[in-house]
Structures are given as structure tokens and as C-alpha cells.
């Protein structure tokens, strides 16, 4: 019958067309060209204005385009000269005078000088500055200690602080302190974030929205020229797709490999880079009310949770067990003598029984993702199971990251007993100062959402912040760690080892403890 | 006809106005605010409040609505908080990508769906019918994101036939073959469900029509069977298929959200999801108004197509 | 006192206002019509499709609100907005018996509704009454618990009649009650209707397009054309002795055994456009007797001989 | 109800769906009783065990939880969510739809505008926004999924309600004194309910997919609680390294949704009353032929129907619509075939060119010969070439028999072009000529009209023109004037009569009206219950009917000019042709019937041109 032959013919034609189309373009997944490094990012950058962004994801691009006055020495979190060649600190610790590197030009050809530095900090800090409206500058409080920035001469700049502030040089190395070209800000105004100009080894090439940010080698760089001709940052939000792209050769380098996918890259053709950094993943316990108001119950939670299993199984070894509030990456300030709470459910049960908290009902805030949160839902679920095993009744509530922060940062009182949290900081001061002092309770503008209070800790932290001698600071921090571990305001869970995968065409790649991604030396065949 | 189009366009205005109110209300009711999203871990109530003031979110709701609406009418959709660029730039750029994806998927699902439905009906209970029914069922029974992920696994990772994600190759792409190459998987994954729905409904529409008296008339005139099916029957069936296409277009547009996430397609759906999560009010509002306007326009053109096809509809 | 008095009733369907154009006057489906039906009388209403007979019927039972005019039943004016008030006095038998029965209800449920709602009868009373009515329409009581689709057209129409009777009305509007039925069944239903009329002393308005049927059942007949009454007369006389050319055309068009096939008119004969009605007599365009007068002035219904009225400027000779 | 299940299970795919779904449902219902591991107990060291591992039939997930146990608990939850969401959406949506559809006018307008707005809003974003506003959790996801589906139900149900609200039984209910609420609840709802159930049954699957989608976006059940969507979402990160963790819930979703869809289709079909009569199956291009027995010899008639038997096979029942009919026409002759509805006259006519819809129609015996050539077993192409070319049809209702979307000129041209290769312009010329032939005024402009733009009489003229297009030898007119007004009928009949005489056409004229037969036909055949009971010259049969049925039928018809009177009627009803009594089919209604009439197969007998199928005829023939 005609219909039959007709439909059969139609079907054949359709199948043929699809096959031809597929065949025609089958070779289109060609290898990326040498000299062009393609990096799989976790998200589209918000902006390429260093003063305007907050995410590590964006920092990874920025540190290749911009430079700060100081930077972290490779492989450490110690500060070394960058655009400032040297500095001096007044005795009272409130005046920092920096000598600037000469002969440095921004990518737009304008010179880097003291005026440019002043412009940068005034733009962020002075609400009356003509370009303050290119903000908002959410992390400007990193420099809230700065009372004024003054041009001493063309190549010297002086910062006057309103109080001694030990982490200042470290904060200058943080991406928020990266120096932008004043001329470019003046030219682009609010659109500067999409037309970035800095002094770094790469200069901005193009930004194809949601496809790629391309940076190209800066041939006029004052230091050693970059190893790659160009770097392409591709935003691939879905971790799974990122892994697939890596496997399929669509990207050369991917960061933040999901732990469960690490196994995929263990064979030939890929290499995995790992680097522990200043990261701590913990549970905030509500010390103000409920069962966790009792120190014994907080300790019990620390004993009850099998951290080994979490870091080795759930996180596939991409983290280590945390012992206290300070990550080991701050080697100089880390208290080596502290041992993590062992996994001891029996002891936990005993403590809970002693405190009369058996069978307590706990509300547990879990986030679905977020900066440094690793695999928060599986981790939360595993924690929940462990806590239930010692007799708690745990109810999880999951929130998307922004909502989660909106719930947690104002404090857990009246809402929850525990919440996941993770911090990545550049200085041992930051986290405890912002999240463990009694002066940092949420109503006072801090992040101490669990309402921990210990006068001794408060005192130690204030002293450490104003001390200019690093050894003195280190002693104070170690003492603080011992007390905090004993008081157990948090459950200390994990310190993340950041990872990245490169394919075998990428050479000279290494991760930094700062979690930043310096690609200057990377070469691709 | 021209008057009809103008009439339909005018009647779309209250619908669009209603949509602006709905989207504005919903976004206002969602807890959390853009400042928290911008500040991230450093969001203290104090910082949040200051930033909200900077962003103009401390004004009363009604006032904010009318400011927004007024600006929009002058073509100013505002600036996105989370992307730090004008909403209109971002939305129109993203919208193009979605149009390419959803448009292709829509054409695919319409053609494949109707073809499958017609063959299925013409060969009712035959082998072709059963085979198509089965394939179509798979299409509508698997979540599209799951299908997409499986396709990536098979065709991109294992067979390396097609690129995993994105809209263009990062290097050396940008032309039409490159686009098609990137489009095949997401468009198919997106079209799967709609193809199934259209095929099933086309099949029953065709069966319905094939029973009509005028088909018997055509046969009685000696019209060849192929023309009876593809001419008389299909044309009449299109009257009930076209509204389904209109509804499915909405589903395809919505379903693009998942596909855009899985295939990293730089479209407006993924952007809107992110924007909702980041509480980027202006971006969500602007984006939704754009999408809705497009949907409304599309539906008007469906109605116009319907009235061109069916002279019985009063225009 | 007449059973039903209709005084200048008319219906105009409003057109949807277009957005830019001027407001349109609307479609006049029924021109002002007046007539009376005496108690116990059967008034026939004939006309071709589109002449407004169903619109008129629906106004008479309150399903449509008249644009103007008044309906009186046994001297009482009816409230146009309340079909339940109509329901007790005047009932309607629909053309398509199947579609007038809810397919998801048993016949008993259908039958009991008017008893319960209009007459507030108790359950045992209702069931007794239903049995009585069913008997009078020659249907078996076992049918009561079946669903409408189980019945043939003739049976369904008896059920439709029974349902109308259950309301215990004074007047029944029969809208083409037999046109969907086969001839052998048609006769059964017509005879039944005649029996019921005598038994319950009913008054009928019988609407149909079939001249032979209407002549066989009616006392008087109204001929409707394009929403207007063109002729009224005694049933036995009107078709044999029409005064209006349209009535004559109708009578001559009916195929009759033994009469040779002739086309009474050969011209293009379409009804006037209801959106743009011509002035004067609506039939003028088809009428062999029409003059200029007919195209200008609408003729009024005038007595023509005994018991006969016609709206024609140039009536046929008696 | 039992017929419903019978119908449902006759559809093998639906039965399969029902079986799969019941297995899943049973498993899920007894899940708490099964010896399964606790779905929430983690054993991270045992994570990602492959299926069939020790103690874990389907393996374990990323936290070492037993997949089988999570799968069953998850399915339980997903089904519960899907079903409740569908129920909520259906209830609210239907209520809105019914109210809008019943009241119409302004209410309808306002409600539907609102629905339009919600539909223009991308539904995933709406769901996302609702969940974002309410907070996460399966319950809120359920509310969101239900909410975004309300507009679809509302639209769908409104459409159905608008159709129902215009039906006469609603008017009847108003006349029975019912108020709006009562009409909505007792008259409309029972009729809309099947549609709601169908929509729901096909929607549950969709709801499960949508809930899974929300879980994919991270909004859904809260850990450790498993639902299929969140299982899929959790497994996603390990999809490449440990695909089984996503494949397991993926397959379960597929099975559930597919079985629900199959079952939903089955329910839809089974609830659709048209399916019972086979009305939803496609009619083939020609009637199915399963001829047994001998094929009668050729005659020299132009068209001869010989011992034709056409049956309808519906389920197990066989309706003998045509039970051995023989008729013939010569050139220029007009044969009337008269009978009541269901007598088989139309089926006989349609059988001639294989136009009886099949399924369910089957020609089981006899022959139809055109100039001696048997059309019954002719190949499709040769039959097609004669259709409309040698033997043409005119059908009853010209509105439904003309294609509504083609201009009449196109339809006329097509009739010619199906048989003759002529240019478009020529075909149009010819079409105009044809319209003039059937005396349509302004043929030049009328040729571009659509059927709905013409009056009934004009349309039927087009129908006749179409039949004349190829100057056929025989025209079969199947009640061509039944739907027309008397004045129009008179014109059409006289037109047909003229054409016949001018062109020497043979006409088979099917009708139920004696008046029409008397005026137009040379001979008449009276059909009852699928057989010819009497045949002869029209005048002779009408003047002196021989069969009691013919006689009594003629007596039933009121004649104009008789005045007010009682009419004679035939008691009883025509028989249903699936269970014909032996002997004379009219015997149960015949007052002359004897015992013998009920047993003997009576043949058509007579002399000359008259014959009758009766043992005790009224007249001797």
C-alpha cells in the first residue's frame, strides 16, 4: 500500500539526515589549540572588578589579570612583595608606608603609581569619591581599619589605620586589594567590571556572556611573561557537566572536582593536584539554648560524629579531619599538639546521659551548596545519621546558599540547634575574630551565630590582632585553639584539600594554599 | 485579519500587566534579599541593611513596583545586582540563546511529533504504530534532565561524537555547523517530552478526523489515499493540533531550564533560576516579563495561524 | 382567558462589540410577535430553519430572556428571570431526546427532579407519581433505573415527554418532538401526545418544519418566516387556502405522493442576511408577487377572511 | 463498571501498564512490612556498592545506604506526592474551569485572563518561586507542582464545560427548578468527572516528573528522606563514576510514569463511549472484505448489487446491517431505496464503492458489479479510479461531508484532478462550469467560498456538482435532501431529476420519504432489517403495497391536506440487527403474522418487475 512505502521512505530519509548531520560534525570536537589553556570554572563571574566581587570563582580569574600591593608567597600564606617592593610599619602599628614597584604599566598603558593606589582605596572606602558609585563594594570592610591613604611621592604610599591591625598586609594580598587602572574606571564607569584593566601577567581579551572569559598574555608584563598565549575561563555550573567536559577534552583544567568523580581521573591522561588551604568546615552549635547550651552535649556531638568516615568516604579523601578552629594551613599559628576529638559514640552517649539530653530533638540547618561547603547535603546526612545513632532526633532543613546565610548569619536563636558552615580566610585572625568572640554575636554585627562566649578567648583574640610580632601572635592563637577545642562551640569536622585536575597537555600547574589560581607559569602543549 | 491581530495584541496588554504584578509580588514574598546574596558569608544584618539601602530596596513595595514599571515602560529594566550589568543586555543576550534552543526543539517536536502521530494513526495497530507508541512513551516517561545526562554520557563522553556543553566551540567555532553540532543533544533532550505529547495528541486528532464524513467524501471522489491522509485529514487535524503546539511551546520554553543547566546552555532559563536563588529581583522580573511577552506573542501568532487555517474562526 | 398570551415578544442577540468599530445593532432573531393560545388548544408553529422558532420557544419557557415583550400564563405575567417559576406552568419537550437527558443520571433521577424541586413532594409521593406518569406514556416501570443511552429514539422521546409532564404544567412547548424519529415511531409519539393532552387537559404549542405533521396535530397554525409571523389560520384551511405567498410556497414544496415533481421556485433562494435585514417584507426577494411597496414597507398582520391573518401587501385570493 | 475493565484490559498496553503499576503499588504498600534495611542508616565505608552485592540487592548509594530500601520508600513517597498533587490540581483547576465554563460571559473572561497570565509565566520558575517563598520541603514542592498545574486543568475542564453547558439537558434541569449550584454539582460534574479522571490519570506521571525536576534543582524532600527525584539528584554527582545510583531511580521513574501513561491512555479509551463502537479506530481506505461462499454471476446491468452482505463486527457482536441485498440499475434509471433508520439502506449504498468504515464494517458475501466487473475484490487502485469517476456519491449532510477548510472550488477541482491530469486553471474553469450546471448563481465568486459561507441548499448543490465532476455513469444519493428545508428540497430534487434526464444518469436514491420516492424514482425497493422486503415500479408499490410493512409504513405518513386526525402507527420498534429472529424480521410487529412466518426463511418472490418477501402479502404480485 502506498502509505506504507511512503512512511518507510520518510522514516529512512529522516534517519539518514540525522546520521549525515551527526557524521558531518563528528569531527568538530577537535582538540583545543596549544598555548590556549581552557579552564572549567564553577560559575559565570559576577564582575571582573576586584573590589566588587566576593566569590573565589571570580578571584581565580582576577589574580591573573590584576596584582595587589602584596601577595602570598607561592606554596604558603605568607605575604611577599608584589606591586609594593617594600614597606615599613610605624611602631604603634597604625602607619604602613609602602614603596611601589616602578616601571609598571596598566594594560591600558597608564602608569602604576601612588595616585593609582590612592584612587583604588578611596574608591572603595570614601563614599564621596567620584567613582564610589561603581560599587557596591561588599568586602570593603577588609580595609575598614584604613583611616586614610596618602601619596607620599609618586612611588610611595602611606596607609594610616585607626588602630593597630595585624592582618593588614595579608588583607592587601587578598583579591579585594587588587589594583585596578584608574583611567579605565574613569572610562568605563559602572561597566568597568566587564572591561577590566590591571597590571597582571594576562590582560583581558573578551567576555562572551555565559560562554567564556578570555584573557591573553600581557607582553608588557614587568615580570616573567606568562606561559600560555591565552587562558579561557568557561563557566560550567553543573559539576557533572564539568566532569564530562573534562573527560571529553572540552576543558584542560578543572577546579573543585566532585569527590565522587575523582576516581575518573586517576588513570593516564590526567593528573590531580591537591593542596590543603586555610579552610575549616564546622557545625555551629547553638550554645545559647537547647541541649547544646551544655558543654558536655557539645563535646558529645564532637565525639559522636565519625569525621574519619566523612573525610575519607563522603569526601573521598579530599579533606582531613579538623582538630580545632584554626586550619593547619596557617602553619605558624596552628597548634600542632591538638588532636581531633576521636570518634567515640559510647563516650558521646555517656556525656549525653550525664547532661540529661538523651533523645533531644535537634533542628539542623543544611545548605545545598555554597562557597567552601564541599558536599554539604551528603555530609549533613551522614552527620545526621551519626547523631541519631547516639540517641538524638535530628531534623534536617535544607536551604539554598543565600537563603541559608540569611537564616544562619542573624543567629540560630529560636530557630535551630546546629548549622553547617565553612570559612576560607587569609589570616588566622579572621575566622575566630569574626565568629567566636562574644563581641561578635550577630546582634553586634559579627558571625558568632552560635552565641559562644568565653572571656579568655575574647582577650586572646584582641591581643593577637594588635600584636605586630608574629611569634607573639602565634602563641596567643595556639592558646585560643586549646580553649575553644575544649569548649566545643562547634563540631570541628574537616579541612579541605583543594583539588584540581589537568589533562596531560598541561604542565607546571600547581595549586596554592590561598585557593587562588595563579596560571602565569602554566604551559600547555 | 490586520484588525484581528491588533485586537489580539491589545488584549495581551492586561495579561502582561497582570504578569508584572504576579512576578513582582512573588519576588517580594520570597524571603532573603539580594544584599545577603551579594555579601555571601560576610552578610551581617548591618552590612545587609546598608547595601539594601544602596540598592533602593528600603522603599515601600507599591512605590517600588511603580518605579520599576515606569522605568520598564521607558525601556529601562534596571541593573542586575548579581551580574552587575543592565538587565536588558543580559536578558536579550540570553534570550537569543534560549530562542535558538527552544525554537529548534519546538520545530523538532512539532515535525517529529506530527509525523509520528500521522504515521501512527495511518497505520493504527500496525507495527509502525506500536514502535512509535513505544518510542514516544520513553520520551514522555523519562525526566528530560536525566535523558540529557545520559546523552552526554553516551554521545559526548564515551563516543565523543558531540560536544558536551555550551553553545559554540570555545575555539574555532561560531559558525552554523558548530552551532548545530552543539544543538543536537540539548534540542533532542528538550524536544523529547513535547514530541511524545504532540505525537499522542496528533494521533488521536487524526483518528478523530479520519472518522469524519468529509474524509469519506474525499474517498468517494477517488482522491488517492496518501492525499486523503496528508491533505484532507492532516489539514483538518491541524485545527486541533495547533493549539496543542501552542501549549507545548510553553512547556518547551519552561523545560529549557533543566536542559540549559545540564548542557550549560547560556540561556535565559538557567539565568532566571540563578537569579531567583540569588534574589536578583530586577533580573527575575525583567526576565520573566520578557519570557512571558514572548509566550503571549507566540500564542497570538498561534491564534492567527489557527484563523488562517480555519476560515470558520471569526477574525 | 387564554392559556398563554404572548405580547410583542422579540429577541435581539447582541453582537460582540468590536474594539474600534461602532457598536453594532445586534441580530434580531425574533421580530415582535404576539399571539394567544386558548386553553386546550394545540397551536402549530411552522417555519424553515433559521426562522426563529426555537428562539421563540426558548423565550416562552424562560430559558432565554426576551429583549422586549411580555408573556402571560392564565392571566399572570411571568418573571422573565426565573425558569423555575416557568417550570411549574410551562414545560418544554426538546427535539433531540437523547441530548435532553443527562447521560449520567438514571431516568428515575431525571424524573424526580421536578417533583422534588418544583412541587416539594416527599419521597414516597414522588415515586408514586413517577409510576403514574410512566404508565401514561406507555413505558415500563423497569426502565426507571436505566440510563438514557439504553433507549431508542422513540423511547427517549417518551421519557422526555414524561419528564415534562412530571412538572405538572399547564402548557407544553413541543419543539420538533418527532423530527428525529422514524415515521413508524413518529406516529406512535404523535398519538401519545394527543392522548396526554386530553387526559391532563394540556395546551400545546407544537413547533415543526413538517407541514403534514403540523396539520395533523394542530387546531390553528402560525407560519413564521425570518422571525416574523406571516400567516395565522385554522389548521385544516391554511395550507389548502394560503393567503401569504410564502405559505403557498411551503405547501407546494412538500413532496406528496401522486403529485409530479416541480420546483415551485427556481431562483437563488437564500434567507436574507440577519446582520443586514432588508427593509420591507423579508420575503419580497423570493416573492413572485412582490412590488416596490413590498421592498419599502413592512406588511402588518391583517385579518383575511374567517380565522385567518396574513402579513402581505398582495395576499393571494381565497 | 465491568465493561469498563473489560475494555481496559482488551487494550494490551494498558493491561501491561496496569500490571506494572499494580506490582509497584503493592510493593510500595507492603514496603513497611518487608524485611528491608532502614533506608536512612548510613555506612559510608560501604558506599557505591554495585547491584547484587552482599546484603544489598541493588547496591548502595553514596552514603552506603541500601538502594533497594531507599528505592521502595522513595517510590512510596513520590507516588503519594504525585497523586496528591494531581488531586489538588484537579480539584482546584476543575472547580475554576467548571465555574468559568458554566457561567460564561464576564466571569469566564476574567477567570480565563487570570489563567492566561499564569500560563504565560514559565511554570518551572513559578514552582521555583513558590518553593522559594514557602521554604524547602516535599510538602511545599507538592503545593508548587499542584499550583502550577491548576491552569491546565482549568483550561481543559472549561472547554469541556462550555460544550456541556450548551446541551439541552442543562436547559431541562433549569426547567426542573434547579439552581446554579445544583446544576453544577448534579448535572455538570458527573459528566465532567470522566474527563477530570482522564486528565488526572495522565497528569500523575507528569507530576512525578515535575517533582523530580524540582528535586533536581535542589528543592524537594529533606534528607535523609528519599523520594525518587531527590535520589536522582543526590546520585547525579556520581553519575559518571557510579551510574547505577542514578539508573536505579531513573528506571523506577520511567516504569512508574510509563505505566501510568499507558493505563491513563487505556482509561481514556475505555471511558470514551465511542471506542465501544470502534469509532476511535481508523477507517481503512476500503471496506474490509472477508467473502465466503460463491460469487454471483455477472449480469448486464449497469450497476448490480448481488446478494450483498455487510456486517459490523463490534467486539464479539456481529451486526448484520445488510443481509443479502440485490438491487440493480440500468442507464438513465432511478431506483429508490426506502427504509427506516437502521434498515441497512445506507450501508448498502456505501458498500458499493467500499466506503463502509472498517473497522467495524466487513463485506462478507455477495458482489457489486459495475458493467459486469466485480468491485468487491477489486484492488484498491482500480476501485479508487472508479470512485467519483464512474460511480459518484451525494451524501446527506452537506455541512459535514464537505471539507470545512478547503474552498469549494478546490474541492471540485480535486475531484477532477484525482482522475484527469489537467492544469490548475483548467480545473478551476471546470469547477465554475460545474457550479453553473447545478444552477449556483455567481459561480465565479462562489467558487472561492468555504462551505460554511454557503447555505444548506447551496452546499448540497456543490455536493451534486462534485458528483457530476467526472460525468459518472451512476450516482448514489444517500438521503441528499433530508437535512434541507422543504422549499430547498424541492429545488434539489427537481435539479437531480433534470440532470438525470439530460445526462442519462443512473441514480440510486436512498431516502425514508415516500413523497420523495414517488416524485423522483422509477422503481423502489423497500428495505427492512437489512433485506429488501418489496420491490417494484414506484407507482405500483405505492398504490398497492404488497408487504404488510410497506402498507403500514405508508399509512403512518401523514399527508398534507388531511386535516387534524389520529395517525395509524406500527407498534413496537424495528429489530436490532445483531440478534435477528429467524424467519420474517417484521413478524413481531405484523398483525398478519402466523407461526410459520417466525421460522421459515422467506425469499423475495414475484412476477415481472414486482416482488415481495412475504408469505401472506397484502396484494398478489
Short mmCIF file of N, CA, C and O in Angstrom, two decimals, chain C residues 139-205:
data_model
loop_
_atom_site.label_atom_id
_atom_site.label_comp_id
_atom_site.label_asym_id
_atom_site.label_seq_id
_atom_site.Cartn_x
_atom_site.Cartn_y
_atom_site.Cartn_z
N UNK C 139 -44.65 3.49 29.13
CA UNK C 139 -43.30 2.96 29.34
C UNK C 139 -43.33 2.05 30.55
O UNK C 139 -44.08 2.27 31.50
N UNK C 140 -42.49 1.01 30.50
CA UNK C 140 -42.45 0.06 31.62
C UNK C 140 -41.68 0.66 32.79
O UNK C 140 -40.68 1.36 32.60
N UNK C 141 -42.12 0.35 33.98
CA UNK C 141 -41.51 0.95 35.16
C UNK C 141 -40.06 0.50 35.35
O UNK C 141 -39.28 1.19 35.97
N UNK C 142 -39.74 -0.66 34.81
CA UNK C 142 -38.37 -1.15 34.98
C UNK C 142 -37.35 -0.26 34.27
O UNK C 142 -36.17 -0.29 34.58
N UNK C 143 -37.82 0.54 33.32
CA UNK C 143 -36.91 1.45 32.63
C UNK C 143 -36.35 2.52 33.55
O UNK C 143 -35.36 3.15 33.25
N UNK C 144 -37.04 2.74 34.67
CA UNK C 144 -36.71 3.88 35.51
C UNK C 144 -35.28 3.85 36.03
O UNK C 144 -34.68 4.89 36.27
N UNK C 145 -34.74 2.66 36.19
CA UNK C 145 -33.40 2.60 36.76
C UNK C 145 -32.32 2.43 35.70
O UNK C 145 -31.20 2.09 36.01
N UNK C 146 -32.70 2.67 34.46
CA UNK C 146 -31.69 2.60 33.40
C UNK C 146 -31.18 3.99 33.04
O UNK C 146 -31.72 5.00 33.47
N UNK C 147 -30.13 3.98 32.23
CA UNK C 147 -29.53 5.24 31.79
C UNK C 147 -30.01 5.60 30.37
O UNK C 147 -30.37 4.70 29.60
N UNK C 148 -30.01 6.85 30.04
CA UNK C 148 -30.59 7.30 28.76
C UNK C 148 -30.07 6.56 27.52
O UNK C 148 -30.82 6.32 26.58
N UNK C 149 -28.76 6.21 27.52
CA UNK C 149 -28.24 5.64 26.28
C UNK C 149 -28.81 4.26 25.99
O UNK C 149 -28.62 3.73 24.91
N UNK C 150 -29.53 3.70 26.95
CA UNK C 150 -30.09 2.37 26.72
C UNK C 150 -31.40 2.42 25.96
O UNK C 150 -32.02 1.38 25.73
N UNK C 151 -31.83 3.61 25.58
CA UNK C 151 -33.14 3.71 24.94
C UNK C 151 -33.03 4.12 23.48
O UNK C 151 -32.11 4.83 23.09
N UNK C 152 -34.03 3.67 22.73
CA UNK C 152 -34.10 4.11 21.33
C UNK C 152 -34.68 5.51 21.29
O UNK C 152 -35.17 6.03 22.30
N UNK C 153 -34.62 6.13 20.11
CA UNK C 153 -35.09 7.50 19.98
C UNK C 153 -36.53 7.67 20.44
O UNK C 153 -36.85 8.61 21.17
N UNK C 154 -37.39 6.76 20.03
CA UNK C 154 -38.81 6.87 20.38
C UNK C 154 -39.03 6.75 21.87
O UNK C 154 -39.78 7.52 22.48
N UNK C 155 -38.32 5.80 22.48
CA UNK C 155 -38.46 5.64 23.93
C UNK C 155 -37.94 6.86 24.66
O UNK C 155 -38.56 7.35 25.60
N UNK C 156 -36.78 7.35 24.19
CA UNK C 156 -36.19 8.51 24.84
C UNK C 156 -37.14 9.70 24.74
O UNK C 156 -37.26 10.47 25.68
N UNK C 157 -37.82 9.83 23.61
CA UNK C 157 -38.72 10.97 23.47
C UNK C 157 -39.92 10.81 24.42
O UNK C 157 -40.39 11.78 24.97
N UNK C 158 -40.37 9.58 24.62
CA UNK C 158 -41.44 9.38 25.61
C UNK C 158 -40.96 9.78 26.99
O UNK C 158 -41.70 10.37 27.78
N UNK C 159 -39.70 9.45 27.28
CA UNK C 159 -39.15 9.84 28.58
C UNK C 159 -39.09 11.36 28.68
O UNK C 159 -39.44 11.95 29.71
N UNK C 160 -38.68 11.99 27.58
CA UNK C 160 -38.63 13.45 27.57
C UNK C 160 -40.01 14.03 27.84
O UNK C 160 -40.16 15.00 28.58
N UNK C 161 -41.02 13.43 27.23
CA UNK C 161 -42.39 13.91 27.45
C UNK C 161 -42.80 13.67 28.90
O UNK C 161 -43.39 14.53 29.56
N UNK C 162 -42.42 12.49 29.42
CA UNK C 162 -42.77 12.16 30.80
C UNK C 162 -42.13 13.15 31.76
O UNK C 162 -42.74 13.58 32.73
N UNK C 163 -40.90 13.50 31.46
CA UNK C 163 -40.21 14.44 32.33
C UNK C 163 -40.93 15.80 32.34
O UNK C 163 -41.11 16.42 33.38
N UNK C 164 -41.36 16.22 31.15
CA UNK C 164 -42.09 17.48 31.08
C UNK C 164 -43.41 17.37 31.85
O UNK C 164 -43.80 18.28 32.57
N UNK C 165 -44.07 16.22 31.73
CA UNK C 165 -45.34 16.04 32.42
C UNK C 165 -45.17 16.05 33.93
O UNK C 165 -46.06 16.48 34.66
N UNK C 166 -44.02 15.57 34.40
CA UNK C 166 -43.81 15.46 35.84
C UNK C 166 -43.93 16.81 36.53
O UNK C 166 -44.33 16.88 37.68
N UNK C 167 -43.60 17.87 35.81
CA UNK C 167 -43.71 19.19 36.41
C UNK C 167 -45.16 19.62 36.55
O UNK C 167 -45.45 20.64 37.17
N UNK C 168 -46.04 18.83 35.98
CA UNK C 168 -47.48 19.11 36.02
C UNK C 168 -47.80 20.48 35.44
O UNK C 168 -48.44 21.31 36.09
N UNK C 169 -47.36 20.75 34.23
CA UNK C 169 -47.52 22.09 33.66
C UNK C 169 -48.91 22.27 33.06
O UNK C 169 -49.66 21.31 32.89
N UNK C 170 -49.23 23.50 32.77
CA UNK C 170 -50.48 23.81 32.09
C UNK C 170 -50.26 23.77 30.57
O UNK C 170 -51.14 23.45 29.81
N UNK C 171 -49.07 24.17 30.19
CA UNK C 171 -48.78 24.31 28.77
C UNK C 171 -47.51 23.54 28.45
O UNK C 171 -46.59 23.50 29.27
N UNK C 172 -47.47 22.90 27.30
CA UNK C 172 -46.24 22.25 26.87
C UNK C 172 -45.79 22.83 25.54
O UNK C 172 -46.59 22.97 24.62
N UNK C 173 -44.50 23.18 25.47
CA UNK C 173 -43.91 23.62 24.21
C UNK C 173 -43.24 22.40 23.60
O UNK C 173 -42.32 21.84 24.20
N UNK C 174 -43.71 21.96 22.46
CA UNK C 174 -43.14 20.77 21.82
C UNK C 174 -42.29 21.25 20.65
O UNK C 174 -42.82 21.70 19.64
N UNK C 175 -40.97 21.18 20.83
CA UNK C 175 -40.07 21.73 19.81
C UNK C 175 -39.58 20.60 18.91
O UNK C 175 -38.70 19.86 19.29
N UNK C 176 -40.18 20.47 17.76
CA UNK C 176 -39.82 19.41 16.81
C UNK C 176 -39.75 18.05 17.52
O UNK C 176 -38.75 17.33 17.42
N UNK C 177 -40.79 17.67 18.22
CA UNK C 177 -40.66 16.47 19.06
C UNK C 177 -40.52 15.18 18.26
O UNK C 177 -40.10 14.18 18.83
N UNK C 178 -40.88 15.18 17.00
CA UNK C 178 -40.81 13.91 16.27
C UNK C 178 -39.87 13.97 15.07
O UNK C 178 -39.71 12.98 14.37
N UNK C 179 -39.19 15.09 14.87
CA UNK C 179 -38.42 15.17 13.63
C UNK C 179 -37.19 14.28 13.66
O UNK C 179 -36.63 13.96 12.62
N UNK C 180 -36.75 13.86 14.86
CA UNK C 180 -35.59 12.97 14.91
C UNK C 180 -36.03 11.51 14.85
O UNK C 180 -35.19 10.62 14.93
N UNK C 181 -37.31 11.27 14.73
CA UNK C 181 -37.80 9.88 14.84
C UNK C 181 -38.18 9.33 13.47
O UNK C 181 -38.53 10.06 12.55
N UNK C 182 -38.14 7.99 13.39
CA UNK C 182 -38.60 7.34 12.18
C UNK C 182 -40.11 7.45 12.04
O UNK C 182 -40.83 7.59 13.03
N UNK C 183 -40.58 7.32 10.83
CA UNK C 183 -42.01 7.52 10.62
C UNK C 183 -42.88 6.57 11.43
O UNK C 183 -43.92 6.97 11.96
N UNK C 184 -42.45 5.31 11.52
CA UNK C 184 -43.32 4.38 12.24
C UNK C 184 -43.40 4.74 13.72
O UNK C 184 -44.41 4.53 14.37
N UNK C 185 -42.36 5.30 14.25
CA UNK C 185 -42.34 5.68 15.65
C UNK C 185 -42.97 7.06 15.84
O UNK C 185 -43.65 7.33 16.82
N UNK C 186 -42.77 7.91 14.84
CA UNK C 186 -43.32 9.26 14.86
C UNK C 186 -44.82 9.23 15.11
O UNK C 186 -45.34 9.95 15.95
N UNK C 187 -45.47 8.33 14.43
CA UNK C 187 -46.92 8.24 14.57
C UNK C 187 -47.28 7.83 16.00
O UNK C 187 -48.22 8.37 16.58
N UNK C 188 -46.51 6.91 16.57
CA UNK C 188 -46.79 6.50 17.94
C UNK C 188 -46.70 7.69 18.90
O UNK C 188 -47.58 7.89 19.74
N UNK C 189 -45.65 8.47 18.73
CA UNK C 189 -45.45 9.58 19.66
C UNK C 189 -46.53 10.65 19.47
O UNK C 189 -47.05 11.19 20.45
N UNK C 190 -46.86 10.91 18.21
CA UNK C 190 -47.90 11.93 17.97
C UNK C 190 -49.21 11.51 18.59
O UNK C 190 -49.92 12.32 19.21
N UNK C 191 -49.55 10.24 18.45
CA UNK C 191 -50.81 9.77 19.03
C UNK C 191 -50.77 9.85 20.55
O UNK C 191 -51.75 10.22 21.19
N UNK C 192 -49.61 9.51 21.09
CA UNK C 192 -49.46 9.59 22.55
C UNK C 192 -49.70 11.02 23.03
O UNK C 192 -50.39 11.27 24.00
N UNK C 193 -49.09 11.97 22.28
CA UNK C 193 -49.24 13.37 22.68
C UNK C 193 -50.70 13.78 22.67
O UNK C 193 -51.16 14.50 23.57
N UNK C 194 -51.44 13.31 21.70
CA UNK C 194 -52.85 13.64 21.62
C UNK C 194 -53.60 13.06 22.82
O UNK C 194 -54.43 13.74 23.45
N UNK C 195 -53.27 11.83 23.17
CA UNK C 195 -53.92 11.19 24.34
C UNK C 195 -53.64 11.98 25.62
O UNK C 195 -54.53 12.23 26.42
N UNK C 196 -52.37 12.33 25.79
CA UNK C 196 -51.97 13.01 27.02
C UNK C 196 -52.65 14.35 27.15
O UNK C 196 -53.03 14.76 28.24
N UNK C 197 -52.82 14.98 26.02
CA UNK C 197 -53.42 16.30 26.06
C UNK C 197 -54.84 16.22 26.61
O UNK C 197 -55.23 17.01 27.46
N UNK C 198 -55.54 15.23 26.14
CA UNK C 198 -56.90 15.05 26.62
C UNK C 198 -56.89 14.67 28.10
O UNK C 198 -57.64 15.22 28.91
N UNK C 199 -56.01 13.74 28.45
CA UNK C 199 -56.01 13.20 29.80
C UNK C 199 -55.64 14.26 30.85
O UNK C 199 -56.25 14.33 31.90
N UNK C 200 -54.63 15.08 30.52
CA UNK C 200 -54.18 16.07 31.52
C UNK C 200 -54.66 17.48 31.20
O UNK C 200 -54.16 18.44 31.78
N UNK C 201 -55.60 17.61 30.29
CA UNK C 201 -56.09 18.90 29.80
C UNK C 201 -54.95 19.91 29.60
O UNK C 201 -54.88 20.93 30.27
N UNK C 202 -54.11 19.57 28.68
CA UNK C 202 -52.95 20.42 28.40
C UNK C 202 -53.22 21.34 27.24
O UNK C 202 -54.16 21.15 26.48
N UNK C 203 -52.37 22.33 27.14
CA UNK C 203 -52.37 23.22 25.99
C UNK C 203 -51.01 23.04 25.31
O UNK C 203 -50.00 23.01 25.99
N UNK C 204 -51.02 22.91 23.99
CA UNK C 204 -49.76 22.66 23.29
C UNK C 204 -49.38 23.80 22.37
O UNK C 204 -50.24 24.37 21.69
N UNK C 205 -48.07 24.06 22.34
CA UNK C 205 -47.52 24.81 21.21
C UNK C 205 -46.62 23.83 20.49
O UNK C 205 -45.63 23.35 21.06
#
